[in-house]
Amino acid sequence: MTTPFQKASEWIDAENAQDPNIEIDQNKEYPKELLYSNRMYERLMQFEPNASEEIQIASKAQHICRWKVARESYPMDRVGYLKWREELKKFHAKTTAEILEKAGYDQTFIDRVSFLIEKKLLKKDHETQLLEDVICLVFLEYYLEPFVHKHDEEKLKNIIKKTWDKMSDKGHQEALKINYSEENLNLIKASLGL
């Protein structure tokens, strides 16, 4: 008997597996958003092994089908970027809600997952904060390195400070356990005055 959670997880993975963008991890090619989804879920379960089913789904679906809402379809300025991010959250929540309904979840469960994906009440809602911590940890572990090659030091310090400000104390402690390159660890310490 397949559970609603197993169905939803498989369908989220199937959607993300259609990403035409490819990323390489340990010499193996993956659809970009499928790899991100797997990293989010693994990090969540490592960080909070008793995480609720709602947040497990939200972590997997955080970027579901992200390539379908192109950044280029919004003005290439700060306002355009923020509008794109806002629309993405709604798109991810709606896409996930449709999968959850098909998997047999009730409306209360679906609404809670949408609430988490849209990152409502950050700093006030424990699970929204948990999801944000996981997003930041995944960014620092896997996606900081590519940023280092694209931006100057001041911009990087600003990105790291903003990331740090979104996290809880527990998230900070976990972030300092990540195995960074010496260069990135020094950059993080310099950014945070550690």
PDB file of C-alpha atoms in Angstrom, residues 40-119:
ATOM      1  CA  MET A  40      16.978  19.932   0.938  1.00  0.00           C
ATOM      2  CA  TYR A  41      15.284  16.742   2.142  1.00  0.00           C
ATOM      3  CA  GLU A  42      18.538  15.106   3.277  1.00  0.00           C
ATOM      4  CA  ARG A  43      19.642  18.238   5.142  1.00  0.00           C
ATOM      5  CA  LEU A  44      16.228  18.573   6.835  1.00  0.00           C
ATOM      6  CA  MET A  45      16.282  14.974   8.082  1.00  0.00           C
ATOM      7  CA  GLN A  46      19.843  15.388   9.316  1.00  0.00           C
ATOM      8  CA  PHE A  47      19.073  18.689  11.058  1.00  0.00           C
ATOM      9  CA  GLU A  48      15.611  17.760  12.417  1.00  0.00           C
ATOM     10  CA  PRO A  49      15.037  13.972  12.283  1.00  0.00           C
ATOM     11  CA  ASN A  50      11.526  14.341  13.787  1.00  0.00           C
ATOM     12  CA  ALA A  51      10.384  16.876  11.194  1.00  0.00           C
ATOM     13  CA  SER A  52       6.650  16.762  10.429  1.00  0.00           C
ATOM     14  CA  GLU A  53       5.358  15.300   7.177  1.00  0.00           C
ATOM     15  CA  GLU A  54       4.260  18.807   6.132  1.00  0.00           C
ATOM     16  CA  ILE A  55       7.765  20.219   6.380  1.00  0.00           C
ATOM     17  CA  GLN A  56       9.292  17.137   4.743  1.00  0.00           C
ATOM     18  CA  ILE A  57       7.072  17.765   1.698  1.00  0.00           C
ATOM     19  CA  ALA A  58       7.773  21.520   1.799  1.00  0.00           C
ATOM     20  CA  SER A  59      11.529  20.873   1.809  1.00  0.00           C
ATOM     21  CA  LYS A  60      11.305  18.574  -1.229  1.00  0.00           C
ATOM     22  CA  ALA A  61       9.016  20.959  -3.128  1.00  0.00           C
ATOM     23  CA  GLN A  62      10.812  24.197  -2.241  1.00  0.00           C
ATOM     24  CA  HIS A  63      11.924  24.782  -5.862  1.00  0.00           C
ATOM     25  CA  ILE A  64       9.501  22.493  -7.704  1.00  0.00           C
ATOM     26  CA  CYS A  65       9.578  23.206 -11.481  1.00  0.00           C
ATOM     27  CA  ARG A  66      11.485  26.437 -10.836  1.00  0.00           C
ATOM     28  CA  TRP A  67      12.810  26.600 -14.417  1.00  0.00           C
ATOM     29  CA  LYS A  68       9.243  27.236 -15.664  1.00  0.00           C
ATOM     30  CA  VAL A  69       9.263  30.781 -14.197  1.00  0.00           C
ATOM     31  CA  ALA A  70      12.276  32.402 -15.828  1.00  0.00           C
ATOM     32  CA  ARG A  71      14.097  35.229 -14.042  1.00  0.00           C
ATOM     33  CA  GLU A  72      14.452  36.926 -17.449  1.00  0.00           C
ATOM     34  CA  SER A  73      10.664  37.315 -17.693  1.00  0.00           C
ATOM     35  CA  TYR A  74      10.862  40.025 -14.982  1.00  0.00           C
ATOM     36  CA  PRO A  75      12.751  43.347 -15.051  1.00  0.00           C
ATOM     37  CA  MET A  76      16.454  42.762 -14.304  1.00  0.00           C
ATOM     38  CA  ASP A  77      16.518  45.060 -11.279  1.00  0.00           C
ATOM     39  CA  ARG A  78      15.904  44.692  -7.527  1.00  0.00           C
ATOM     40  CA  VAL A  79      12.135  45.241  -7.860  1.00  0.00           C
ATOM     41  CA  GLY A  80      11.941  42.684 -10.681  1.00  0.00           C
ATOM     42  CA  TYR A  81      13.971  40.209  -8.646  1.00  0.00           C
ATOM     43  CA  LEU A  82      11.681  40.539  -5.599  1.00  0.00           C
ATOM     44  CA  LYS A  83       8.561  40.203  -7.749  1.00  0.00           C
ATOM     45  CA  TRP A  84      10.029  37.068  -9.389  1.00  0.00           C
ATOM     46  CA  ARG A  85      10.787  35.558  -5.945  1.00  0.00           C
ATOM     47  CA  GLU A  86       7.267  36.323  -4.708  1.00  0.00           C
ATOM     48  CA  GLU A  87       5.647  34.797  -7.804  1.00  0.00           C
ATOM     49  CA  LEU A  88       7.909  31.736  -7.503  1.00  0.00           C
ATOM     50  CA  LYS A  89       6.733  31.031  -3.945  1.00  0.00           C
ATOM     51  CA  LYS A  90       3.110  31.118  -5.083  1.00  0.00           C
ATOM     52  CA  PHE A  91       3.906  28.947  -8.110  1.00  0.00           C
ATOM     53  CA  HIS A  92       5.763  26.350  -5.989  1.00  0.00           C
ATOM     54  CA  ALA A  93       2.931  26.290  -3.418  1.00  0.00           C
ATOM     55  CA  LYS A  94       0.221  25.900  -6.105  1.00  0.00           C
ATOM     56  CA  THR A  95       2.128  23.184  -8.009  1.00  0.00           C
ATOM     57  CA  THR A  96       2.690  21.263  -4.755  1.00  0.00           C
ATOM     58  CA  ALA A  97      -0.931  21.713  -3.617  1.00  0.00           C
ATOM     59  CA  GLU A  98      -2.150  20.063  -6.846  1.00  0.00           C
ATOM     60  CA  ILE A  99       0.152  17.065  -6.245  1.00  0.00           C
ATOM     61  CA  LEU A 100      -0.921  16.760  -2.585  1.00  0.00           C
ATOM     62  CA  GLU A 101      -4.599  16.836  -3.513  1.00  0.00           C
ATOM     63  CA  LYS A 102      -4.028  14.083  -6.079  1.00  0.00           C
ATOM     64  CA  ALA A 103      -2.094  12.072  -3.437  1.00  0.00           C
ATOM     65  CA  GLY A 104      -5.109  12.190  -1.103  1.00  0.00           C
ATOM     66  CA  TYR A 105      -4.124  14.776   1.509  1.00  0.00           C
ATOM     67  CA  ASP A 106      -6.818  16.894   3.176  1.00  0.00           C
ATOM     68  CA  GLN A 107      -7.100  20.666   2.782  1.00  0.00           C
ATOM     69  CA  THR A 108      -5.636  21.424   6.234  1.00  0.00           C
ATOM     70  CA  PHE A 109      -2.441  19.519   5.363  1.00  0.00           C
ATOM     71  CA  ILE A 110      -2.247  21.157   1.919  1.00  0.00           C
ATOM     72  CA  ASP A 111      -2.749  24.647   3.384  1.00  0.00           C
ATOM     73  CA  ARG A 112       0.018  24.062   5.921  1.00  0.00           C
ATOM     74  CA  VAL A 113       2.487  22.929   3.240  1.00  0.00           C
ATOM     75  CA  SER A 114       1.595  26.011   1.129  1.00  0.00           C
ATOM     76  CA  PHE A 115       2.091  28.236   4.206  1.00  0.00           C
ATOM     77  CA  LEU A 116       5.584  26.761   4.683  1.00  0.00           C
ATOM     78  CA  ILE A 117       6.591  26.962   1.019  1.00  0.00           C
ATOM     79  CA  GLU A 118       5.502  30.609   0.947  1.00  0.00           C
ATOM     80  CA  LYS A 119       7.685  31.106   4.061  1.00  0.00           C
TER      81      LYS A 119
END
